[in-house]
Coordinates of C-alpha atoms and ligand atoms in Angstrom, one line a residue:
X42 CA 41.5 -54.1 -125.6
X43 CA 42.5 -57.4 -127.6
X44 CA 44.3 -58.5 -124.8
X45 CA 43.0 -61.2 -122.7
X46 CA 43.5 -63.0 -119.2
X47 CA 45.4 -66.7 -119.5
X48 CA 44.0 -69.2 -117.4
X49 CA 45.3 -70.3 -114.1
X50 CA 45.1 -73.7 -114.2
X51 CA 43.0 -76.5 -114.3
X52 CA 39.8 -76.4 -111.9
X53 CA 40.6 -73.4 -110.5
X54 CA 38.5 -70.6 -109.2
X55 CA 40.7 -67.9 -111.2
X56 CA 39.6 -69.6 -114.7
X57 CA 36.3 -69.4 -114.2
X58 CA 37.1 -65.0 -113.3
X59 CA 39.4 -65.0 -116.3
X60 CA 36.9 -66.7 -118.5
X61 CA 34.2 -64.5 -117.2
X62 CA 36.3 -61.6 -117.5
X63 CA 37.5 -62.6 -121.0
X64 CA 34.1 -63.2 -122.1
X65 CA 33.3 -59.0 -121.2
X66 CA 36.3 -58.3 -122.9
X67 CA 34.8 -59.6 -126.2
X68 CA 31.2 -58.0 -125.6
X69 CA 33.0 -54.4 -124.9
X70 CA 35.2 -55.0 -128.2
X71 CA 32.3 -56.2 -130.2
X72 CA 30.3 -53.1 -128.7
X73 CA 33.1 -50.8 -129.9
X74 CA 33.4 -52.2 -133.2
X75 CA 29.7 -51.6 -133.8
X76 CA 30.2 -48.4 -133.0
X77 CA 32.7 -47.8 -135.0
X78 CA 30.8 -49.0 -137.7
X79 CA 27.7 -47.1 -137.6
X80 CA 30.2 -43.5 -137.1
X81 CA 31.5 -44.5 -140.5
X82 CA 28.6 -45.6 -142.3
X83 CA 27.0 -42.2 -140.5
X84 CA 30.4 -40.2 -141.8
X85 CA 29.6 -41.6 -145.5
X86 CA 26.0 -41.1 -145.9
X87 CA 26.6 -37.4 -144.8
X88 CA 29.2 -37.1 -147.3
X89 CA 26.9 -38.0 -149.9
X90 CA 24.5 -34.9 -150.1
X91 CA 27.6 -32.4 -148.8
X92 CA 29.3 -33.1 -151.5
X93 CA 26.3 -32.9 -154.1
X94 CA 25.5 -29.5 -152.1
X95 CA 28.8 -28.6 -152.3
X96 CA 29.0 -29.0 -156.4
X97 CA 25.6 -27.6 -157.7
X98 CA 27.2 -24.1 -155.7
X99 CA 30.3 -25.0 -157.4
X100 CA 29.0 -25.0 -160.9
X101 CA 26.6 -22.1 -160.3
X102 CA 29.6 -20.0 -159.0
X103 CA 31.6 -20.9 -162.3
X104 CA 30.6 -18.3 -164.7
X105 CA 27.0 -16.2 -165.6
X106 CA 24.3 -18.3 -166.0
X107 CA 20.3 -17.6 -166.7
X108 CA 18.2 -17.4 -164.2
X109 CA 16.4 -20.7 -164.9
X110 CA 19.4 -22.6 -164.2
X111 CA 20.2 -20.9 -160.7
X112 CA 17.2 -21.5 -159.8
X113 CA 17.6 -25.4 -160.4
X114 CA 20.8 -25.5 -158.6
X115 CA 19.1 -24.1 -155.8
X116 CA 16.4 -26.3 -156.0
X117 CA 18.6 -29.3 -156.0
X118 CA 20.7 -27.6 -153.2
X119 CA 17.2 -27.6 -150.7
X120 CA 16.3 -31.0 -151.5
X121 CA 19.8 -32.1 -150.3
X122 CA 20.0 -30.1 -147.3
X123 CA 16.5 -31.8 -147.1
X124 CA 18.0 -34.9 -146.8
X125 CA 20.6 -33.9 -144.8
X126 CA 18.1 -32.7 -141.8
X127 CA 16.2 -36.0 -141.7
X128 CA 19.4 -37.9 -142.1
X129 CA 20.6 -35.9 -138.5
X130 CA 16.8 -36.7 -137.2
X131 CA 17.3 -40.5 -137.5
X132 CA 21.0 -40.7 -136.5
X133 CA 19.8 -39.0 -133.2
X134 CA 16.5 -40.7 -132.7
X135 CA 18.7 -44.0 -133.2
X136 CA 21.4 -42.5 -131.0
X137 CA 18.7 -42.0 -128.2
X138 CA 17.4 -45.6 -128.8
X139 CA 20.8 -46.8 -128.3
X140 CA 21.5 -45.4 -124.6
X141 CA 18.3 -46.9 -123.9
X142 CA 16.3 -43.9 -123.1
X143 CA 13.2 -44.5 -120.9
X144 CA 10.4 -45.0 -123.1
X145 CA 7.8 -42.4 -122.6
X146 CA 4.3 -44.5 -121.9
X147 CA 1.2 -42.7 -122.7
X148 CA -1.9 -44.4 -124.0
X149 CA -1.9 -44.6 -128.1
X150 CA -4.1 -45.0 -129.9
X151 CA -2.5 -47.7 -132.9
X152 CA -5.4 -47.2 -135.0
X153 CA -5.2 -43.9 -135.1
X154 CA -1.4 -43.8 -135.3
X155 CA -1.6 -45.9 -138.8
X156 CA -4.5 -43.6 -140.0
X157 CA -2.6 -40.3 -139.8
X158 CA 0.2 -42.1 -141.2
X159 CA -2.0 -43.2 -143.7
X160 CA -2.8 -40.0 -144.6
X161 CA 0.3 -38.2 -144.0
X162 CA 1.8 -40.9 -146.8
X163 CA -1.4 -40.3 -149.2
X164 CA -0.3 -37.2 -150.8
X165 CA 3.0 -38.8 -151.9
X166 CA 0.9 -41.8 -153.4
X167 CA -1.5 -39.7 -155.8
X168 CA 1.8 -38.0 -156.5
X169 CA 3.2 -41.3 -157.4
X170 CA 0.0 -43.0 -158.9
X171 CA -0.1 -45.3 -156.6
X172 CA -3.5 -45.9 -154.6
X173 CA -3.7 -46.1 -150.9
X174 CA -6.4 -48.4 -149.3
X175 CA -6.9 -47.8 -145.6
X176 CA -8.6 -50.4 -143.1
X177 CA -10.2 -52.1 -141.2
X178 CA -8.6 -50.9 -138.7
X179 CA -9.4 -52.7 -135.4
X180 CA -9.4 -49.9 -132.6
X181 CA -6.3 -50.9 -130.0
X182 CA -4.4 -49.2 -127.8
X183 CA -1.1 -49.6 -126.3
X184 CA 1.6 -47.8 -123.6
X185 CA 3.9 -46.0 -125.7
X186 CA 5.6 -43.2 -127.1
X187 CA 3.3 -41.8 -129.5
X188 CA 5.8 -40.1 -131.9
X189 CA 7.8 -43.0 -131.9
X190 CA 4.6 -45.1 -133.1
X191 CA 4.1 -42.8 -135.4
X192 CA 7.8 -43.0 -137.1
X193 CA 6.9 -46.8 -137.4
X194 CA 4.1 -46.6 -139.8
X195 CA 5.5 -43.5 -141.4
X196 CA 8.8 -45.1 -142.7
X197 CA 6.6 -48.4 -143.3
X198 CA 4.2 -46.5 -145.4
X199 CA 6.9 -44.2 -147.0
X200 CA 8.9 -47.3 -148.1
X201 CA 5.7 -48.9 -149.4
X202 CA 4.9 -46.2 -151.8
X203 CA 8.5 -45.4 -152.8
X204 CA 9.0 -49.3 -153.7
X205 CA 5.4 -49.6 -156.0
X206 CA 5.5 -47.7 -159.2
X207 CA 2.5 -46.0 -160.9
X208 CA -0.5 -47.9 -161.0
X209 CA 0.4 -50.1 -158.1
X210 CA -1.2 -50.4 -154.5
X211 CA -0.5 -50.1 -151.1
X212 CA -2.7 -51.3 -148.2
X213 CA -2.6 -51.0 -144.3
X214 CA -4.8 -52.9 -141.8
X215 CA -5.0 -53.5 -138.3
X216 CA -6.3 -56.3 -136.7
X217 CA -6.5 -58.6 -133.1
X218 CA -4.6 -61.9 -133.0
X219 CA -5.4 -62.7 -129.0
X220 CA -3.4 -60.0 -127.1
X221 CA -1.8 -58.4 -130.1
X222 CA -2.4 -55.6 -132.5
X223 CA -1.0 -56.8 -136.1
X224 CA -0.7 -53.7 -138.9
X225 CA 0.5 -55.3 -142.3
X226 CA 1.4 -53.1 -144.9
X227 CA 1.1 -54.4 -147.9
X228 CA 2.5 -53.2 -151.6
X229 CA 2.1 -54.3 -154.9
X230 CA 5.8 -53.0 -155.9
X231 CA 9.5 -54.2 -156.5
X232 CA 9.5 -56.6 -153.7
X233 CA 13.2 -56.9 -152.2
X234 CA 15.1 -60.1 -153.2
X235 CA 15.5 -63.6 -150.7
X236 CA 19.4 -62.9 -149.9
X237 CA 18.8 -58.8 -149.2
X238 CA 15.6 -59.8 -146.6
X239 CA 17.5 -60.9 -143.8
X240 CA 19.5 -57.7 -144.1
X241 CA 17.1 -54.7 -144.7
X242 CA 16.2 -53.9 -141.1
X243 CA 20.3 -53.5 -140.5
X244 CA 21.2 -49.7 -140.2
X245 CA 22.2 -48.3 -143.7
X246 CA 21.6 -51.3 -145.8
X247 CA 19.7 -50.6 -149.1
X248 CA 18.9 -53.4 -151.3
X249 CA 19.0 -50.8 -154.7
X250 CA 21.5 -48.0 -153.4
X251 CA 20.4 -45.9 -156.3
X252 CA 16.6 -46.0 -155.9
X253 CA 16.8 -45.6 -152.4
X254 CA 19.1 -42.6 -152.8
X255 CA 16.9 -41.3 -155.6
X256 CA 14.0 -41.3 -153.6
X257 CA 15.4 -39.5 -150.5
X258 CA 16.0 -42.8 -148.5
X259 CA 18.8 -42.8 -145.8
X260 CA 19.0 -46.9 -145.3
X261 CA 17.8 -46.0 -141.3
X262 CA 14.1 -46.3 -141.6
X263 CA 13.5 -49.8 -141.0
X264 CA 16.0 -50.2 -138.8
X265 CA 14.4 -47.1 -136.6
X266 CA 10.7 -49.0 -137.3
X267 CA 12.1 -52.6 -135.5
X268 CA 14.2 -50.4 -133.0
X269 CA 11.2 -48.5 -132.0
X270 CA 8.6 -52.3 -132.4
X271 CA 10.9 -54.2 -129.8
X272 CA 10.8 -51.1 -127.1
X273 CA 7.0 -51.8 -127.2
X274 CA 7.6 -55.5 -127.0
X275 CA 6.3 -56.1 -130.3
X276 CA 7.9 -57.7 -133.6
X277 CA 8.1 -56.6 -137.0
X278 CA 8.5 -58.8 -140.0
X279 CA 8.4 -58.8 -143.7
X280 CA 7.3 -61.4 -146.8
X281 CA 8.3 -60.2 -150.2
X282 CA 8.0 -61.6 -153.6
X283 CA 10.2 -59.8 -156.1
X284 CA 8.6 -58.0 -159.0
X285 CA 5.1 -59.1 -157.3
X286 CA 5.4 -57.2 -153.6
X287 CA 6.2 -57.0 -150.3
X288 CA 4.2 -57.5 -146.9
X289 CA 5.7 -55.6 -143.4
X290 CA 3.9 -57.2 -140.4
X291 CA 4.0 -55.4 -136.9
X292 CA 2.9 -57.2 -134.1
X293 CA 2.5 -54.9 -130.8
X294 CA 0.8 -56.5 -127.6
X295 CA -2.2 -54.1 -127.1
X296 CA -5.4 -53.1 -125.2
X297 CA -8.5 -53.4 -127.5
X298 CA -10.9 -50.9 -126.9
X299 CA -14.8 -50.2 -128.2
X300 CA -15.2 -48.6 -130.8
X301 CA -18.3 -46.2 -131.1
X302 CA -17.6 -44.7 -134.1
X303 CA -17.5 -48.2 -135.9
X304 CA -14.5 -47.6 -138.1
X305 CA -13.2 -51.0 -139.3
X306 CA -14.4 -50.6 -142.6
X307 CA -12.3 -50.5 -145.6
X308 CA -11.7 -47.4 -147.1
X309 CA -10.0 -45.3 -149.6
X310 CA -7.7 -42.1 -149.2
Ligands
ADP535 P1 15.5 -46.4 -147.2 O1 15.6 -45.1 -146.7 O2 16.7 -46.8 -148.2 O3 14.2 -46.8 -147.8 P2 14.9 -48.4 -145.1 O4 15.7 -48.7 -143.9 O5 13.6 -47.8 -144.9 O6 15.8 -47.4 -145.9 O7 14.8 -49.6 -146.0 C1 15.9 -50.4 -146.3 C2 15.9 -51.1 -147.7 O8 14.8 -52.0 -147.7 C3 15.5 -50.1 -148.8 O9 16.6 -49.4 -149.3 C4 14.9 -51.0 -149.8 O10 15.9 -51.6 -150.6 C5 14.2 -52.1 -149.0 N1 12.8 -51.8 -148.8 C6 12.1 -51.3 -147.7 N2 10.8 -51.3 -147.9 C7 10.6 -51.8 -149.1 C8 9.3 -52.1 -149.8 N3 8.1 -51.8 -149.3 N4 9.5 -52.7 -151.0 C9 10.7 -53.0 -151.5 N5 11.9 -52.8 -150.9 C10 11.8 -52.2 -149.7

Protein backbone atom coordinates (compact mmCIF):
# COMPACT_ATOMS: atom_id res chain seq x y z
CA UNK A 1 0.00 0.00 0.00
CA UNK A 2 1.24 3.83 -0.05
CA UNK A 3 0.60 4.02 -3.46
CA UNK A 4 -2.27 5.91 -4.79
CA UNK A 5 -4.43 6.50 -8.02
CA UNK A 6 -3.60 10.12 -9.83
CA UNK A 7 -6.57 11.84 -11.02
CA UNK A 8 -7.86 11.85 -14.53
CA UNK A 9 -8.72 15.05 -15.04
CA UNK A 10 -10.91 17.76 -14.26
CA UNK A 11 -14.71 16.79 -13.82
CA UNK A 12 -14.26 13.51 -14.71
CA UNK A 13 -16.03 10.43 -13.62
CA UNK A 14 -12.56 8.52 -12.98
CA UNK A 15 -11.63 11.26 -10.24
CA UNK A 16 -14.41 10.87 -8.30
CA UNK A 17 -13.36 6.39 -8.54
CA UNK A 18 -9.84 7.42 -7.84
CA UNK A 19 -10.70 9.58 -5.01
CA UNK A 20 -13.07 7.08 -3.64
CA UNK A 21 -10.64 4.45 -4.22
CA UNK A 22 -7.77 6.59 -2.64
CA UNK A 23 -9.85 7.38 0.23
CA UNK A 24 -10.08 3.09 1.03
CA UNK A 25 -6.61 3.05 0.43
CA UNK A 26 -5.95 5.35 3.56
CA UNK A 27 -8.68 3.53 5.78
CA UNK A 28 -7.00 -0.05 4.95
CA UNK A 29 -3.36 1.55 5.77
CA UNK A 30 -4.67 3.32 8.83
CA UNK A 31 -6.39 -0.14 9.76
CA UNK A 32 -2.99 -1.87 9.30
CA UNK A 33 -1.08 0.50 11.18
CA UNK A 34 -3.33 0.05 14.14
CA UNK A 35 -2.77 -3.25 13.97
CA UNK A 36 0.47 -3.17 13.92
CA UNK A 37 0.47 -1.23 16.89
CA UNK A 38 -1.52 -3.14 19.26
CA UNK A 39 0.89 -6.59 17.97
CA UNK A 40 3.71 -4.54 19.42
CA UNK A 41 2.42 -3.07 22.34
CA UNK A 42 0.88 -6.82 22.84
CA UNK A 43 4.60 -8.28 22.03
CA UNK A 44 6.04 -5.79 24.85
CA UNK A 45 3.68 -6.20 27.65
CA UNK A 46 4.25 -10.05 27.34
CA UNK A 47 7.86 -9.48 27.47
CA UNK A 48 7.56 -7.85 30.66
CA UNK A 49 6.53 -10.74 33.10
CA UNK A 50 8.58 -13.47 30.70
CA UNK A 51 11.37 -12.01 31.35
CA UNK A 52 10.79 -11.39 35.21
CA UNK A 53 9.71 -15.30 35.04
CA UNK A 54 12.53 -15.94 33.23
CA UNK A 55 15.11 -14.28 36.02
CA UNK A 56 13.61 -15.26 39.46
CA UNK A 57 14.41 -19.22 37.78
CA UNK A 58 17.59 -17.73 36.72
CA UNK A 59 18.82 -16.69 40.15
CA UNK A 60 17.25 -19.70 41.94
CA UNK A 61 19.20 -22.02 39.50
CA UNK A 62 22.55 -20.06 40.39
CA UNK A 63 23.79 -21.78 43.37
CA UNK A 64 22.13 -23.53 46.82
CA UNK A 65 19.86 -21.53 48.43
CA UNK A 66 17.47 -22.04 51.71
CA UNK A 67 14.33 -23.05 51.28
CA UNK A 68 12.65 -19.73 52.25
CA UNK A 69 14.03 -18.09 49.37
CA UNK A 70 12.94 -20.82 46.73
CA UNK A 71 10.02 -20.56 47.88
CA UNK A 72 9.73 -16.71 47.19
CA UNK A 73 11.10 -17.04 43.74
CA UNK A 74 8.32 -19.34 43.16
CA UNK A 75 5.92 -17.29 44.62
CA UNK A 76 6.89 -14.34 42.49
CA UNK A 77 7.15 -16.82 39.49
CA UNK A 78 3.02 -17.65 39.96
CA UNK A 79 2.02 -14.21 40.30
CA UNK A 80 3.68 -13.45 36.92
CA UNK A 81 2.46 -16.31 35.05
CA UNK A 82 -0.69 -14.87 36.90
CA UNK A 83 -0.41 -11.93 34.94
CA UNK A 84 0.51 -13.49 32.02
CA UNK A 85 -2.97 -15.66 31.78
CA UNK A 86 -5.15 -12.56 32.18
CA UNK A 87 -2.95 -10.59 29.97
CA UNK A 88 -3.86 -13.58 27.05
CA UNK A 89 -7.66 -13.28 28.44
CA UNK A 90 -7.94 -9.62 27.43
CA UNK A 91 -5.82 -9.66 24.27
CA UNK A 92 -8.39 -12.35 23.00
CA UNK A 93 -11.50 -10.99 24.50
CA UNK A 94 -10.38 -7.60 22.64
CA UNK A 95 -9.28 -9.68 19.64
CA UNK A 96 -12.96 -11.10 19.53
CA UNK A 97 -14.39 -7.55 19.98
CA UNK A 98 -12.34 -6.52 17.07
CA UNK A 99 -13.86 -8.93 14.31
CA UNK A 100 -17.00 -7.87 15.54
CA UNK A 101 -18.30 -11.02 16.93
CA UNK A 102 -22.17 -11.11 17.29
CA UNK A 103 -23.06 -10.09 20.54
CA UNK A 104 -24.75 -12.70 22.53
CA UNK A 105 -28.28 -11.06 23.77
CA UNK A 106 -29.73 -12.54 26.87
CA UNK A 107 -31.66 -10.56 29.43
CA UNK A 108 -29.18 -9.15 32.31
CA UNK A 109 -29.85 -8.20 34.96
CA UNK A 110 -27.34 -4.65 35.43
CA UNK A 111 -28.09 -4.49 39.02
CA UNK A 112 -27.18 -7.63 39.64
CA UNK A 113 -24.16 -7.55 37.40
CA UNK A 114 -22.62 -4.50 39.52
CA UNK A 115 -23.52 -6.35 42.81
CA UNK A 116 -21.53 -9.53 42.20
CA UNK A 117 -18.94 -7.30 40.98
CA UNK A 118 -19.28 -5.47 43.91
CA UNK A 119 -18.61 -8.25 45.87
CA UNK A 120 -16.29 -10.08 43.81
CA UNK A 121 -13.97 -6.58 44.22
CA UNK A 122 -14.86 -6.54 48.17
CA UNK A 123 -12.24 -8.94 49.31
CA UNK A 124 -9.48 -7.01 47.61
CA UNK A 125 -10.83 -3.74 49.40
CA UNK A 126 -10.67 -4.96 53.10
CA UNK A 127 -7.37 -6.33 51.87
CA UNK A 128 -6.52 -2.82 50.90
CA UNK A 129 -8.37 -0.91 53.61
CA UNK A 130 -10.35 0.60 51.50
CA UNK A 131 -14.32 0.51 52.17
CA UNK A 132 -16.79 -0.53 49.63
CA UNK A 133 -20.30 1.09 49.68
CA UNK A 134 -22.84 -0.68 47.48
CA UNK A 135 -26.22 0.98 46.23
CA UNK A 136 -29.03 1.93 45.55
CA UNK A 137 -29.03 0.07 42.93
CA UNK A 138 -32.07 0.73 40.66
CA UNK A 139 -33.26 -2.84 39.31
CA UNK A 140 -32.73 -2.67 35.15
CA UNK A 141 -32.21 -4.84 32.71
CA UNK A 142 -30.76 -4.96 29.35
CA UNK A 143 -30.03 -7.47 26.10
CA UNK A 144 -26.58 -8.38 26.50
CA UNK A 145 -23.77 -10.62 27.04
CA UNK A 146 -23.76 -11.24 30.59
CA UNK A 147 -20.04 -11.99 31.02
CA UNK A 148 -19.12 -9.25 29.07
CA UNK A 149 -21.30 -6.91 31.58
CA UNK A 150 -19.73 -8.37 34.05
CA UNK A 151 -15.95 -7.59 32.79
CA UNK A 152 -17.26 -3.93 32.81
CA UNK A 153 -17.90 -3.38 36.36
CA UNK A 154 -15.15 -5.80 37.30
CA UNK A 155 -12.14 -3.76 35.72
CA UNK A 156 -14.22 -0.46 36.90
CA UNK A 157 -14.33 -1.71 40.37
CA UNK A 158 -10.72 -3.31 40.30
CA UNK A 159 -9.26 -0.02 39.04
CA UNK A 160 -11.24 1.81 41.72
CA UNK A 161 -9.78 0.04 44.59
CA UNK A 162 -6.27 -0.29 43.18
CA UNK A 163 -6.15 3.64 42.57
CA UNK A 164 -7.49 4.58 46.55
CA UNK A 165 -5.14 3.83 49.20
CA UNK A 166 -5.90 2.65 52.78
CA UNK A 167 -8.54 4.46 54.34
CA UNK A 168 -10.19 5.68 51.19
CA UNK A 169 -13.66 4.75 49.58
CA UNK A 170 -15.17 3.38 46.76
CA UNK A 171 -18.80 3.55 45.86
CA UNK A 172 -21.15 2.09 43.05
CA UNK A 173 -24.76 3.00 42.28
CA UNK A 174 -27.14 2.52 39.71
CA UNK A 175 -29.82 4.65 38.79
CA UNK A 176 -32.65 5.63 35.81
CA UNK A 177 -32.03 8.80 33.75
CA UNK A 178 -35.26 8.29 31.20
CA UNK A 179 -34.35 5.11 29.08
CA UNK A 180 -30.94 4.64 30.60
CA UNK A 181 -29.28 2.70 33.37
CA UNK A 182 -26.30 5.00 34.74
CA UNK A 183 -23.64 2.99 37.25
CA UNK A 184 -21.02 5.57 38.56
CA UNK A 185 -18.17 4.33 40.35
CA UNK A 186 -16.84 6.47 42.44
CA UNK A 187 -13.29 6.53 44.45
CA UNK A 188 -11.72 8.68 46.83
CA UNK A 189 -8.09 7.81 45.45
CA UNK A 190 -5.13 9.22 43.20
CA UNK A 191 -7.47 10.61 40.59
CA UNK A 192 -5.69 10.48 37.05
CA UNK A 193 -4.24 13.92 35.79
CA UNK A 194 -6.34 16.45 32.95
CA UNK A 195 -3.69 15.55 29.93
CA UNK A 196 -3.71 11.52 30.81
CA UNK A 197 -7.93 11.56 30.82
CA UNK A 198 -8.47 11.68 27.27
CA UNK A 199 -6.05 8.83 26.94
CA UNK A 200 -6.88 6.16 29.57
CA UNK A 201 -9.56 4.15 27.74
CA UNK A 202 -6.72 3.74 24.72
CA UNK A 203 -5.36 0.02 24.81
CA UNK A 204 -2.16 -0.12 26.96
CA UNK A 205 -2.03 3.38 28.18
CA UNK A 206 -1.24 3.69 31.98
CA UNK A 207 -1.12 7.01 33.49
CA UNK A 208 1.62 5.61 36.41
CA UNK A 209 3.35 2.62 34.52
CA UNK A 210 4.79 1.49 37.69
CA UNK A 211 1.65 1.39 39.91
CA UNK A 212 -0.24 -0.03 37.38
CA UNK A 213 2.38 -2.74 36.80
CA UNK A 214 2.72 -3.11 40.54
CA UNK A 215 -0.74 -3.80 41.06
CA UNK A 216 -1.13 -6.49 38.35
CA UNK A 217 -2.70 -3.98 35.74
CA UNK A 218 -2.21 -4.80 31.98
CA UNK A 219 -3.31 -1.10 30.54
CA UNK A 220 -6.42 -3.24 28.60
CA UNK A 221 -9.07 -2.86 31.19
CA UNK A 222 -10.74 0.21 30.41
CA UNK A 223 -10.28 -0.04 26.99
CA UNK A 224 -12.20 -3.75 27.21
CA UNK A 225 -14.91 -1.77 29.73
CA UNK A 226 -15.80 1.13 26.72
CA UNK A 227 -15.26 -1.74 24.03
CA UNK A 228 -17.77 -3.91 25.68
CA UNK A 229 -20.27 -0.24 26.76
CA UNK A 230 -20.56 0.78 22.96
CA UNK A 231 -21.66 -3.03 21.81
CA UNK A 232 -24.58 -2.38 24.24
CA UNK A 233 -25.13 1.07 22.85
CA UNK A 234 -24.10 2.65 25.95
CA UNK A 235 -21.23 5.24 26.89
CA UNK A 236 -18.82 5.30 29.51
CA UNK A 237 -17.12 8.32 30.88
CA UNK A 238 -14.95 9.54 33.60
CA UNK A 239 -14.43 12.93 35.94
CA UNK A 240 -11.29 12.85 38.10
CA UNK A 241 -9.78 15.31 40.35
CA UNK A 242 -6.15 14.43 41.22
CA UNK A 243 -5.15 13.63 44.64
CA UNK A 244 -9.11 14.03 45.49
CA UNK A 245 -10.72 11.00 43.05
CA UNK A 246 -12.12 9.82 40.18
CA UNK A 247 -15.86 9.19 38.97
CA UNK A 248 -16.39 6.35 35.89
CA UNK A 249 -19.96 6.82 34.52
CA UNK A 250 -21.66 3.99 32.38
CA UNK A 251 -24.62 4.83 30.70
CA UNK A 252 -26.44 1.65 29.03
CA UNK A 253 -30.07 2.08 27.47
CA UNK A 254 -32.10 -0.46 29.73
CA UNK A 255 -35.45 -2.08 30.61
CA UNK A 256 -36.45 -1.10 34.19
CA UNK A 257 -38.07 -3.73 35.95
CA UNK A 258 -40.09 -4.01 39.56
CA UNK A 259 -38.38 -4.70 42.08
CA UNK A 260 -40.06 -6.97 44.89
CA UNK A 261 -37.35 -7.42 46.88
CA UNK A 262 -36.92 -3.55 47.35
CA UNK A 263 -33.18 -3.39 47.13
CA UNK A 264 -32.24 0.28 46.32
CA UNK A 265 -31.04 0.88 49.61
CA UNK A 266 -27.53 1.81 50.37
CA UNK A 267 -25.48 -0.62 51.87
CA UNK A 268 -22.12 -1.81 52.97
CA UNK A 269 -19.99 -4.92 51.86
P1 LIG B 1 -4.60 -0.94 34.27
O1 LIG B 1 -4.57 -2.41 34.10
O2 LIG B 1 -3.27 -0.28 34.14
O3 LIG B 1 -5.35 -0.50 35.49
P2 LIG B 1 -6.82 0.19 32.73
O4 LIG B 1 -7.08 0.19 31.27
O5 LIG B 1 -7.83 -0.44 33.60
O6 LIG B 1 -5.38 -0.44 32.95
O7 LIG B 1 -6.62 1.69 33.20
C1 LIG B 1 -5.76 2.55 32.44
C2 LIG B 1 -5.11 3.58 33.35
O8 LIG B 1 -6.10 4.50 33.82
C3 LIG B 1 -4.48 3.00 34.62
O9 LIG B 1 -3.16 2.54 34.39
C4 LIG B 1 -4.51 4.19 35.56
O10 LIG B 1 -3.41 5.04 35.32
C5 LIG B 1 -5.78 4.94 35.14
N1 LIG B 1 -6.94 4.62 36.01
C6 LIG B 1 -7.95 3.75 35.76
N2 LIG B 1 -8.86 3.75 36.75
C7 LIG B 1 -8.43 4.65 37.66
C8 LIG B 1 -8.95 5.12 38.92
N3 LIG B 1 -10.11 4.67 39.43
N4 LIG B 1 -8.22 6.07 39.58
C9 LIG B 1 -7.06 6.54 39.06
N5 LIG B 1 -6.52 6.14 37.89
C10 LIG B 1 -7.20 5.21 37.19
Amino acid sequence: LGERLAPAGPGDELDLLAETLNAMLDRIDQAFAATRRFTADAAHELRTPLAAIRTEAEVALLAPRPPEEYREALRSVVEEADRLSRLADRLLLLSREDAGRALDRRPVRLDEAVREAAEAAAVAAGRAGVSLRVGPLCPAEVAGDPDLIRQVFDNLLDNAVKYTPAGGEVAVTARREGGRAVIEVRDTGVGIAGDALPRIFDRFYRADPSRSRRTGGTGLGLSIARAVVERHEGTIGVESDPGVGSTFRVAIPARFVEDPGGRSRAESV
